XYZ file of C-alpha atoms in Angstrom:
516
model
C 15.734 -47.900 11.766
C 15.883 -50.446 10.812
C 19.271 -51.327 7.853
C 16.320 -52.423 5.458
C 14.191 -49.742 5.494
C 17.470 -46.795 5.289
C 18.618 -49.190 2.238
C 15.328 -50.150 0.714
C 15.423 -47.133 -2.104
C 19.528 -47.386 -2.222
C 19.629 -47.175 -6.175
C 17.560 -43.885 -6.244
C 19.253 -43.055 -3.338
C 23.092 -43.365 -4.438
C 22.723 -41.470 -7.492
C 21.069 -38.885 -6.323
C 23.620 -38.525 -3.519
C 26.517 -38.118 -5.936
C 25.232 -35.721 -7.419
C 24.547 -33.445 -4.604
C 27.921 -34.618 -3.210
C 29.192 -32.880 -6.417
C 26.827 -29.475 -5.518
C 28.009 -29.321 -2.524
C 31.649 -29.626 -2.388
C 32.415 -26.646 -4.879
C 29.448 -24.554 -2.277
C 30.854 -25.649 0.732
C 33.976 -23.929 -0.093
C 32.542 -20.932 -1.965
C 30.828 -20.381 1.442
C 33.431 -20.522 3.877
C 35.507 -18.102 0.831
C 32.938 -15.761 1.380
C 32.379 -15.900 5.188
C 36.270 -15.257 5.780
C 36.769 -18.645 7.552
C 39.349 -20.970 6.618
C 38.154 -23.430 3.754
C 38.340 -26.787 5.454
C 35.573 -25.452 7.752
C 33.390 -25.445 4.844
C 34.120 -29.287 3.965
C 33.883 -30.075 7.625
C 30.294 -28.275 8.120
C 29.332 -29.965 4.581
C 30.161 -33.742 6.074
C 28.426 -33.186 9.498
C 25.567 -31.372 7.769
C 25.029 -34.573 5.813
C 25.894 -37.495 8.036
C 25.228 -36.327 11.994
C 22.517 -33.990 10.459
C 21.250 -36.461 8.074
C 21.410 -39.304 10.756
C 19.162 -37.355 13.645
C 17.072 -35.192 11.467
C 13.773 -36.271 10.242
C 13.610 -34.547 6.996
C 13.414 -37.710 4.042
C 14.579 -35.056 1.410
C 16.398 -32.206 3.175
C 20.218 -31.772 2.817
C 22.170 -29.505 5.246
C 25.396 -27.988 5.390
C 26.614 -24.637 5.480
C 24.878 -21.585 4.115
C 25.503 -18.458 2.146
C 22.096 -16.836 4.706
C 25.101 -16.893 7.507
C 28.280 -15.555 5.298
C 28.184 -11.874 5.960
C 27.095 -12.713 9.840
C 30.409 -15.302 9.888
C 32.511 -12.599 8.641
C 31.730 -10.008 10.625
C 31.453 -12.587 13.480
C 35.625 -13.706 13.353
C 36.408 -9.504 12.971
C 34.366 -9.146 16.094
C 35.679 -11.988 18.223
C 39.270 -11.691 16.758
C 40.385 -14.762 16.053
C 38.550 -18.477 14.334
C 38.870 -20.156 17.551
C 36.316 -17.657 19.488
C 34.251 -17.320 16.411
C 34.186 -21.763 17.000
C 32.774 -21.024 21.003
C 29.876 -18.905 18.543
C 28.558 -21.446 16.908
C 28.891 -24.615 19.707
C 26.653 -22.318 22.198
C 24.378 -21.733 18.903
C 23.830 -25.140 18.548
C 22.898 -25.560 22.227
C 20.623 -22.869 21.980
C 18.785 -24.539 18.909
C 18.909 -27.777 21.022
C 16.670 -25.759 23.202
C 14.087 -24.307 20.491
C 13.442 -28.089 19.637
C 12.854 -29.440 23.361
C 10.865 -26.276 23.480
C 8.786 -26.677 20.203
C 9.567 -23.985 18.453
C 9.212 -25.433 15.028
C 5.670 -24.073 14.722
C 6.842 -20.982 13.807
C 7.437 -23.235 9.889
C 3.711 -23.250 9.744
C 3.751 -19.308 9.799
C 4.500 -19.176 6.782
C 2.902 -18.334 3.960
C 2.489 -20.992 0.673
C 2.646 -18.023 -2.100
C 6.053 -16.638 -0.147
C 7.097 -20.528 0.024
C 6.705 -20.883 -3.224
C 7.776 -17.414 -4.429
C 11.151 -17.979 -2.131
C 11.782 -21.509 -4.185
C 11.106 -19.420 -7.903
C 13.553 -16.933 -6.489
C 16.464 -19.402 -5.514
C 15.468 -20.580 -8.671
C 16.107 -17.442 -10.680
C 19.197 -16.958 -8.564
C 20.693 -19.865 -8.589
C 20.947 -19.338 -12.659
C 21.836 -16.057 -12.894
C 24.685 -16.621 -10.185
C 25.629 -19.644 -12.132
C 25.596 -17.797 -15.793
C 29.620 -15.432 -15.362
C 30.756 -19.173 -13.987
C 29.474 -20.904 -16.814
C 31.255 -18.031 -18.942
C 34.221 -18.507 -17.232
C 34.037 -15.192 -15.161
C 35.107 -16.455 -11.396
C 35.401 -13.813 -9.859
C 32.667 -14.429 -7.272
C 32.756 -17.597 -4.688
C 30.325 -20.469 -6.396
C 28.486 -19.906 -3.203
C 27.792 -16.475 -3.101
C 23.877 -15.566 -2.897
C 24.453 -12.110 -2.535
C 22.680 -8.861 -4.661
C 25.723 -7.080 -3.185
C 28.992 -9.565 -4.194
C 32.222 -8.846 -3.263
C 34.574 -6.260 -4.757
C 31.560 -3.841 -5.368
C 29.916 -6.311 -7.940
C 26.263 -7.112 -8.447
C 24.292 -10.245 -9.672
C 23.441 -7.918 -12.758
C 27.120 -6.707 -12.952
C 28.878 -9.460 -12.297
C 27.227 -10.523 -15.892
C 27.475 -7.941 -17.689
C 31.625 -8.797 -16.823
C 31.242 -12.704 -17.917
C 30.600 -11.580 -21.304
C 33.239 -9.005 -21.575
C 35.580 -11.185 -19.782
C 34.217 -14.980 -20.970
C 36.440 -17.792 -21.199
C 35.924 -20.349 -24.449
C 37.326 -23.530 -22.821
C 34.650 -22.565 -19.983
C 31.899 -22.093 -22.255
C 32.346 -25.125 -24.067
C 32.187 -27.648 -20.848
C 29.305 -25.485 -19.976
C 27.161 -25.707 -23.212
C 27.710 -29.752 -23.895
C 26.642 -30.025 -20.010
C 23.282 -28.110 -20.697
C 23.154 -30.364 -23.699
C 23.510 -33.775 -22.071
C 21.585 -32.916 -18.877
C 18.811 -31.192 -21.283
C 18.558 -34.394 -23.874
C 18.947 -36.443 -20.139
C 15.817 -35.639 -18.911
C 14.182 -35.317 -22.001
C 14.888 -37.483 -24.305
C 17.553 -40.689 -22.824
C 15.527 -41.235 -19.612
C 12.628 -42.357 -21.531
C 14.590 -44.696 -24.222
C 16.296 -46.971 -21.354
C 16.347 -47.657 -17.847
C 20.532 -47.166 -17.655
C 19.971 -43.522 -18.432
C 17.521 -43.618 -15.047
C 19.846 -45.559 -13.140
C 23.412 -43.217 -14.299
C 21.975 -39.498 -13.746
C 22.888 -36.983 -16.069
C 24.868 -34.755 -13.670
C 27.296 -37.481 -13.061
C 28.098 -37.936 -16.431
C 28.192 -33.848 -16.920
C 31.048 -33.802 -14.452
C 32.833 -37.116 -15.714
C 32.993 -35.369 -19.237
C 34.305 -31.722 -17.922
C 37.026 -33.483 -15.701
C 38.337 -35.391 -18.944
C 37.817 -32.228 -20.739
C 40.079 -29.963 -18.567
C 42.936 -32.797 -18.732
C 42.871 -32.161 -21.953
C 43.127 -28.617 -21.984
C 46.033 -29.590 -19.633
C 47.957 -31.906 -21.748
C 47.107 -29.795 -24.907
C 44.594 -32.497 -26.681
C 42.056 -28.997 -26.773
C 43.113 -26.332 -27.814
C 42.137 -24.576 -24.481
C 42.754 -24.019 -20.581
C 41.029 -23.404 -17.170
C 42.582 -21.361 -14.448
C 43.261 -22.231 -10.974
C 40.303 -20.311 -10.145
C 37.798 -22.236 -12.503
C 37.884 -25.211 -11.313
C 37.332 -26.568 -7.878
C 39.861 -26.072 -4.976
C 39.685 -28.611 -2.214
C 42.336 -29.272 0.635
C 44.593 -31.743 -0.531
C 46.214 -33.390 2.399
C 49.296 -35.159 1.734
C 48.800 -38.001 4.174
C 45.909 -39.075 7.332
C 48.209 -37.360 9.737
C 47.807 -34.279 6.955
C 44.172 -34.452 7.234
C 43.649 -34.718 10.667
C 45.902 -31.564 11.390
C 43.568 -29.552 9.233
C 40.817 -29.802 12.146
C 40.514 -26.721 14.115
C 39.034 -26.682 17.960
C 36.907 -23.842 19.998
C 38.783 -21.501 22.261
C 36.440 -22.027 25.575
C 38.325 -18.845 26.961
C 35.868 -16.433 25.012
C 32.527 -17.878 26.627
C 32.607 -14.711 28.302
C 32.618 -12.532 25.849
C 29.363 -11.292 25.931
C 29.684 -10.872 21.559
C 30.516 -13.991 21.730
C 26.850 -14.986 23.267
C 25.507 -12.250 20.908
C 27.059 -13.769 17.749
C 25.463 -17.223 19.033
C 21.903 -15.712 19.744
C 21.928 -13.843 16.224
C 23.437 -17.009 14.222
C 21.042 -19.167 16.501
C 17.729 -17.381 15.587
C 19.073 -16.717 11.639
C 20.063 -20.406 11.107
C 16.759 -21.354 12.679
C 14.586 -19.588 10.331
C 16.633 -20.334 7.143
C 16.072 -24.344 8.010
C 12.714 -23.855 8.969
C 11.674 -21.675 5.104
C 13.736 -24.632 3.825
C 11.978 -27.493 5.709
C 8.468 -26.135 4.354
C 9.779 -25.566 1.410
C 11.518 -29.085 0.549
C 8.083 -30.355 2.340
C 6.230 -28.563 -1.106
C 8.988 -30.022 -3.764
C 8.869 -33.795 -2.021
C 6.479 -35.738 -4.300
C 5.602 -38.440 -2.146
C 3.775 -34.869 0.506
C 5.799 -35.924 3.097
C 5.779 -33.870 6.931
C 9.208 -33.067 8.066
C 8.479 -32.895 12.434
C 10.075 -29.284 12.312
C 10.758 -29.852 16.240
C 12.875 -32.262 16.003
C 14.626 -30.553 12.872
C 15.701 -28.022 15.091
C 17.082 -30.819 17.339
C 19.522 -32.025 14.360
C 20.575 -28.643 13.356
C 21.377 -28.019 17.270
C 23.608 -31.294 17.113
C 25.109 -30.446 14.029
C 25.917 -27.198 15.012
C 27.200 -28.493 18.132
C 29.606 -31.059 16.495
C 31.034 -28.561 13.389
C 31.738 -25.555 15.983
C 33.513 -28.739 18.299
C 35.626 -29.400 15.424
C 36.444 -26.406 13.271
C 33.430 -26.297 11.022
C 30.976 -23.679 9.918
C 27.298 -23.382 10.972
C 24.901 -26.016 9.754
C 21.376 -24.971 8.041
C 19.273 -27.127 5.650
C 19.842 -25.517 2.498
C 17.556 -25.036 -0.655
C 20.025 -25.362 -2.973
C 21.137 -28.852 -1.900
C 18.073 -30.557 -1.090
C 16.248 -29.042 -4.540
C 19.313 -30.672 -6.066
C 18.345 -34.154 -4.279
C 15.504 -33.920 -4.829
C 15.214 -33.237 -8.938
C 17.693 -35.488 -9.523
C 15.887 -38.747 -7.419
C 16.459 -38.801 -3.539
C 13.985 -40.357 -1.729
C 14.545 -41.208 1.708
C 17.690 -39.215 3.808
C 19.952 -41.898 2.909
C 20.637 -39.944 0.187
C 22.204 -36.957 2.088
C 23.768 -38.769 4.265
C 26.293 -40.690 1.637
C 26.677 -36.946 0.202
C 28.486 -36.299 3.809
C 29.982 -39.856 3.335
C 31.210 -38.776 -0.024
C 32.834 -35.729 1.143
C 34.285 -37.286 3.901
C 35.903 -39.713 1.788
C 37.153 -37.355 -0.915
C 38.697 -35.226 1.030
C 40.953 -37.809 2.616
C 41.254 -39.447 -0.435
C 40.426 -37.705 -3.767
C 40.908 -34.382 -3.159
C 43.659 -33.673 -6.038
C 41.495 -35.869 -8.427
C 38.218 -33.521 -7.050
C 40.315 -31.021 -8.087
C 39.981 -30.768 -12.051
C 36.437 -30.469 -11.916
C 35.612 -27.632 -13.918
C 33.302 -24.746 -12.485
C 31.580 -24.516 -15.533
C 30.375 -28.651 -15.278
C 28.646 -27.452 -11.674
C 27.605 -24.427 -13.109
C 25.273 -26.232 -15.424
C 23.664 -28.632 -13.400
C 23.309 -25.489 -11.459
C 21.172 -24.070 -13.963
C 19.185 -27.179 -14.492
C 18.322 -26.995 -11.419
C 17.524 -23.130 -11.241
C 15.039 -24.101 -14.326
C 13.209 -26.979 -12.237
C 12.357 -24.604 -9.770
C 11.908 -21.832 -12.097
C 9.413 -23.211 -14.496
C 7.072 -20.830 -16.335
C 4.013 -23.044 -15.333
C 4.481 -21.674 -11.755
C 4.077 -17.523 -12.731
C 1.103 -18.771 -14.465
C -0.445 -20.574 -11.958
C 0.040 -18.643 -9.252
C -0.993 -15.084 -11.219
C -4.611 -17.704 -11.416
C -5.060 -17.498 -8.921
C -5.532 -13.736 -8.053
C -4.129 -10.843 -6.663
C -3.887 -11.901 -2.402
C -1.480 -14.590 -3.927
C 0.426 -13.790 -7.081
C 1.537 -10.085 -5.250
C 3.262 -11.624 -2.151
C 4.735 -14.725 -4.347
C 6.017 -12.139 -6.607
C 7.162 -9.649 -4.481
C 9.023 -12.430 -2.129
C 11.009 -12.934 -5.603
C 11.940 -10.163 -6.385
C 13.512 -9.541 -3.200
C 14.854 -12.237 -2.918
C 16.740 -11.157 -6.508
C 17.107 -7.754 -5.152
C 18.740 -8.058 -1.214
C 18.989 -11.818 0.130
C 17.032 -14.888 0.931
C 16.084 -13.317 4.548
C 15.182 -10.481 3.325
C 13.177 -11.076 0.109
C 10.818 -13.646 2.193
C 10.209 -10.209 5.011
C 9.148 -8.262 2.082
C 6.747 -11.182 1.017
C 5.380 -12.153 4.257
C 4.721 -8.084 4.690
C 3.084 -7.992 1.308
C 0.948 -11.620 2.688
C 0.209 -9.593 6.024
C -1.220 -6.900 4.221
C -3.431 -9.081 2.049
C -4.605 -11.192 5.334
C -5.694 -7.175 7.524
C -7.438 -6.119 4.169
C -9.439 -9.643 3.790
C -10.250 -8.933 7.744
C -10.898 -5.327 7.276
C -13.480 -6.514 4.673
C -14.521 -9.287 6.953
C -15.595 -7.781 10.306
C -18.899 -7.663 9.422
C -22.215 -7.954 7.264
C -24.891 -5.907 6.719
C -29.019 -7.673 6.231
C -30.935 -5.766 4.136
C -32.318 -2.812 5.410
C -36.160 -2.479 7.004
C -38.355 0.419 6.644
C -41.050 0.307 9.421
C -44.673 1.997 9.200
C -43.372 5.026 10.817
C -41.025 5.398 7.597
C -37.680 4.793 10.231
C -34.998 2.560 9.137
C -33.520 -0.406 10.264
C -30.290 -1.668 9.786
C -29.326 -4.493 10.999
C -25.117 -5.363 11.249
C -24.119 -9.142 12.585
C -20.516 -8.750 13.838
C -18.424 -12.132 12.468
C -17.053 -14.785 14.685
C -13.961 -13.433 15.783
C -13.338 -9.731 15.766
C -9.855 -8.252 15.817
C -8.463 -4.713 16.302
C -8.315 -4.612 12.794
C -11.768 -4.605 12.395
C -11.831 -2.050 14.370
C -11.514 0.791 11.841
C -13.981 -0.718 9.126
C -16.734 -1.674 11.562
C -16.415 2.594 12.719
C -17.212 3.295 9.559
C -20.184 0.666 9.001
C -21.669 2.668 11.497
C -20.837 6.233 10.848
C -23.079 5.747 7.630
C -26.484 5.311 9.546
C -28.624 8.225 9.002
C -29.756 9.950 11.253
C -33.083 8.980 12.756
C -33.111 5.738 12.390
C -32.322 2.021 14.705
C -29.359 0.219 14.465
C -29.206 -3.457 14.955
C -25.630 -4.597 16.407
C -25.916 -8.472 16.110
C -22.560 -9.988 18.772
C -24.277 -13.153 18.725
C -21.915 -15.116 16.342
C -19.699 -13.849 17.729
C -17.078 -15.999 19.771
C -14.647 -12.965 20.558
C -14.521 -9.594 20.432
C -11.323 -7.054 20.890
C -11.483 -4.202 24.118
C -10.821 -1.574 21.332
C -13.918 -2.798 19.544
C -16.359 -3.084 22.666
C -15.614 0.010 24.083
C -16.034 1.800 20.502
C -19.651 -0.063 20.636
C -20.953 1.236 24.007
C -19.278 5.138 23.275
C -21.080 4.392 19.859
C -24.342 3.602 21.791
C -23.891 6.973 24.043
C -22.890 9.370 20.902
C -25.783 7.859 18.471
C -28.714 9.893 20.524
C -27.137 12.819 19.188
C -28.192 11.813 15.528
C -31.513 10.852 17.051
C -30.415 6.516 16.468
C -31.863 3.819 18.735
C -28.987 1.023 18.954
C -30.205 -2.463 20.238
C -27.286 -4.859 20.387
C -27.833 -8.061 20.914
C -25.944 -11.155 22.090
C -23.248 -8.614 23.457
C -21.502 -9.341 27.410
C -20.967 -6.164 28.795
C -17.122 -6.441 30.423
C -16.533 -6.148 34.056
């Protein structure tokens, strides 16, 4: 790609990349904390996901980094394998498996996710983001900002955490969150329409800077409020360049003979690939230009990213919908925004970590709440409801599943509902019945025309239709339009023809090829 084409949308990509950077840093740290991994491993994964995966990926708007969906697996795997360097071997192997999947063209799996489920996933994540950020906006920060599961650490749930937040709020955090949300709403609804300057400078950047200034004023006593250390960003701050590089960890390849390492690698590769493919589908739906991401290339890019991340001490990587949707919401147009956000994470980790540690989590919570609202607008619920049960039920089931469990389980629930409606549709469309004709001698003639594709799932409805044929009549089973008939159905038709004489039913079959 030419340099001119890379930077052609810089005026849009640069502000978006800064917003994604501010959102990504606490998420990287929070997911590392929830995973029981070194904090800096989340920063490494954020850098690699932005730079390496951003360059290799064909996704114009997707942003990659450490994923909350893998946190539980990482936590248990570190305990099982006994050391962080042994776990890093599994991350490298997972990346190699993803590369193989990409070359084997396994990306086609993405096209089997129903549209209703993808929309439910986006809406569910939007609602989940809002619910998860309410405690941080109120100053209750007992759970990591990257924890997106219903069951949280310490036995809390999403809703119990919100309830506790109202009892243990911090006025200083609430003030920052309230001002931040007001600014973001005004910026989006009023200011961007007044002057181009407000389109160039994104509201979230103003919110973050304002939050840092207010936190500094708290510390200096200019305002009679305060924030604790768990209410601000807490990125590891190196004293010098050597100290920065000392935070990198390398894998212990002697663990490669351990079966548990390979088992962990396969599990991570499958789950990371599924999360990535789901995010790719969702991101493409949000893309205002409706571009299509090459899924096989994305698997290869994710594989490369996980190999690099594992080699230098980072968490496993996937494409992440929270960061991707933030990128889209705040004007990103090409993959340069994802690459730049990774560059900013790298530079900031070396140079301005202490300055970033002034950012209140309440400021970031306000930004994420706005991202969540844009994903879960009420108009989408109305739109899906008007499309009927076949679209709305899987959509709603996905949302409820995500809120009550986690991302992958919620999507699985939605897909199961989608499959149910597909099977029901197949059941109802196995055949159609032509008008019944009565002959001169009073015999009824029933004409059944089978569908183009007759599968095992159609067997029940065909049995029901033929069993309903009255005695002393004739039935014509028309197979001329059928390109494929499942053997189970063929077998039943053969048996029906043999047994029909017991009810004095004459059976005529048209266009039916007897199996050899």
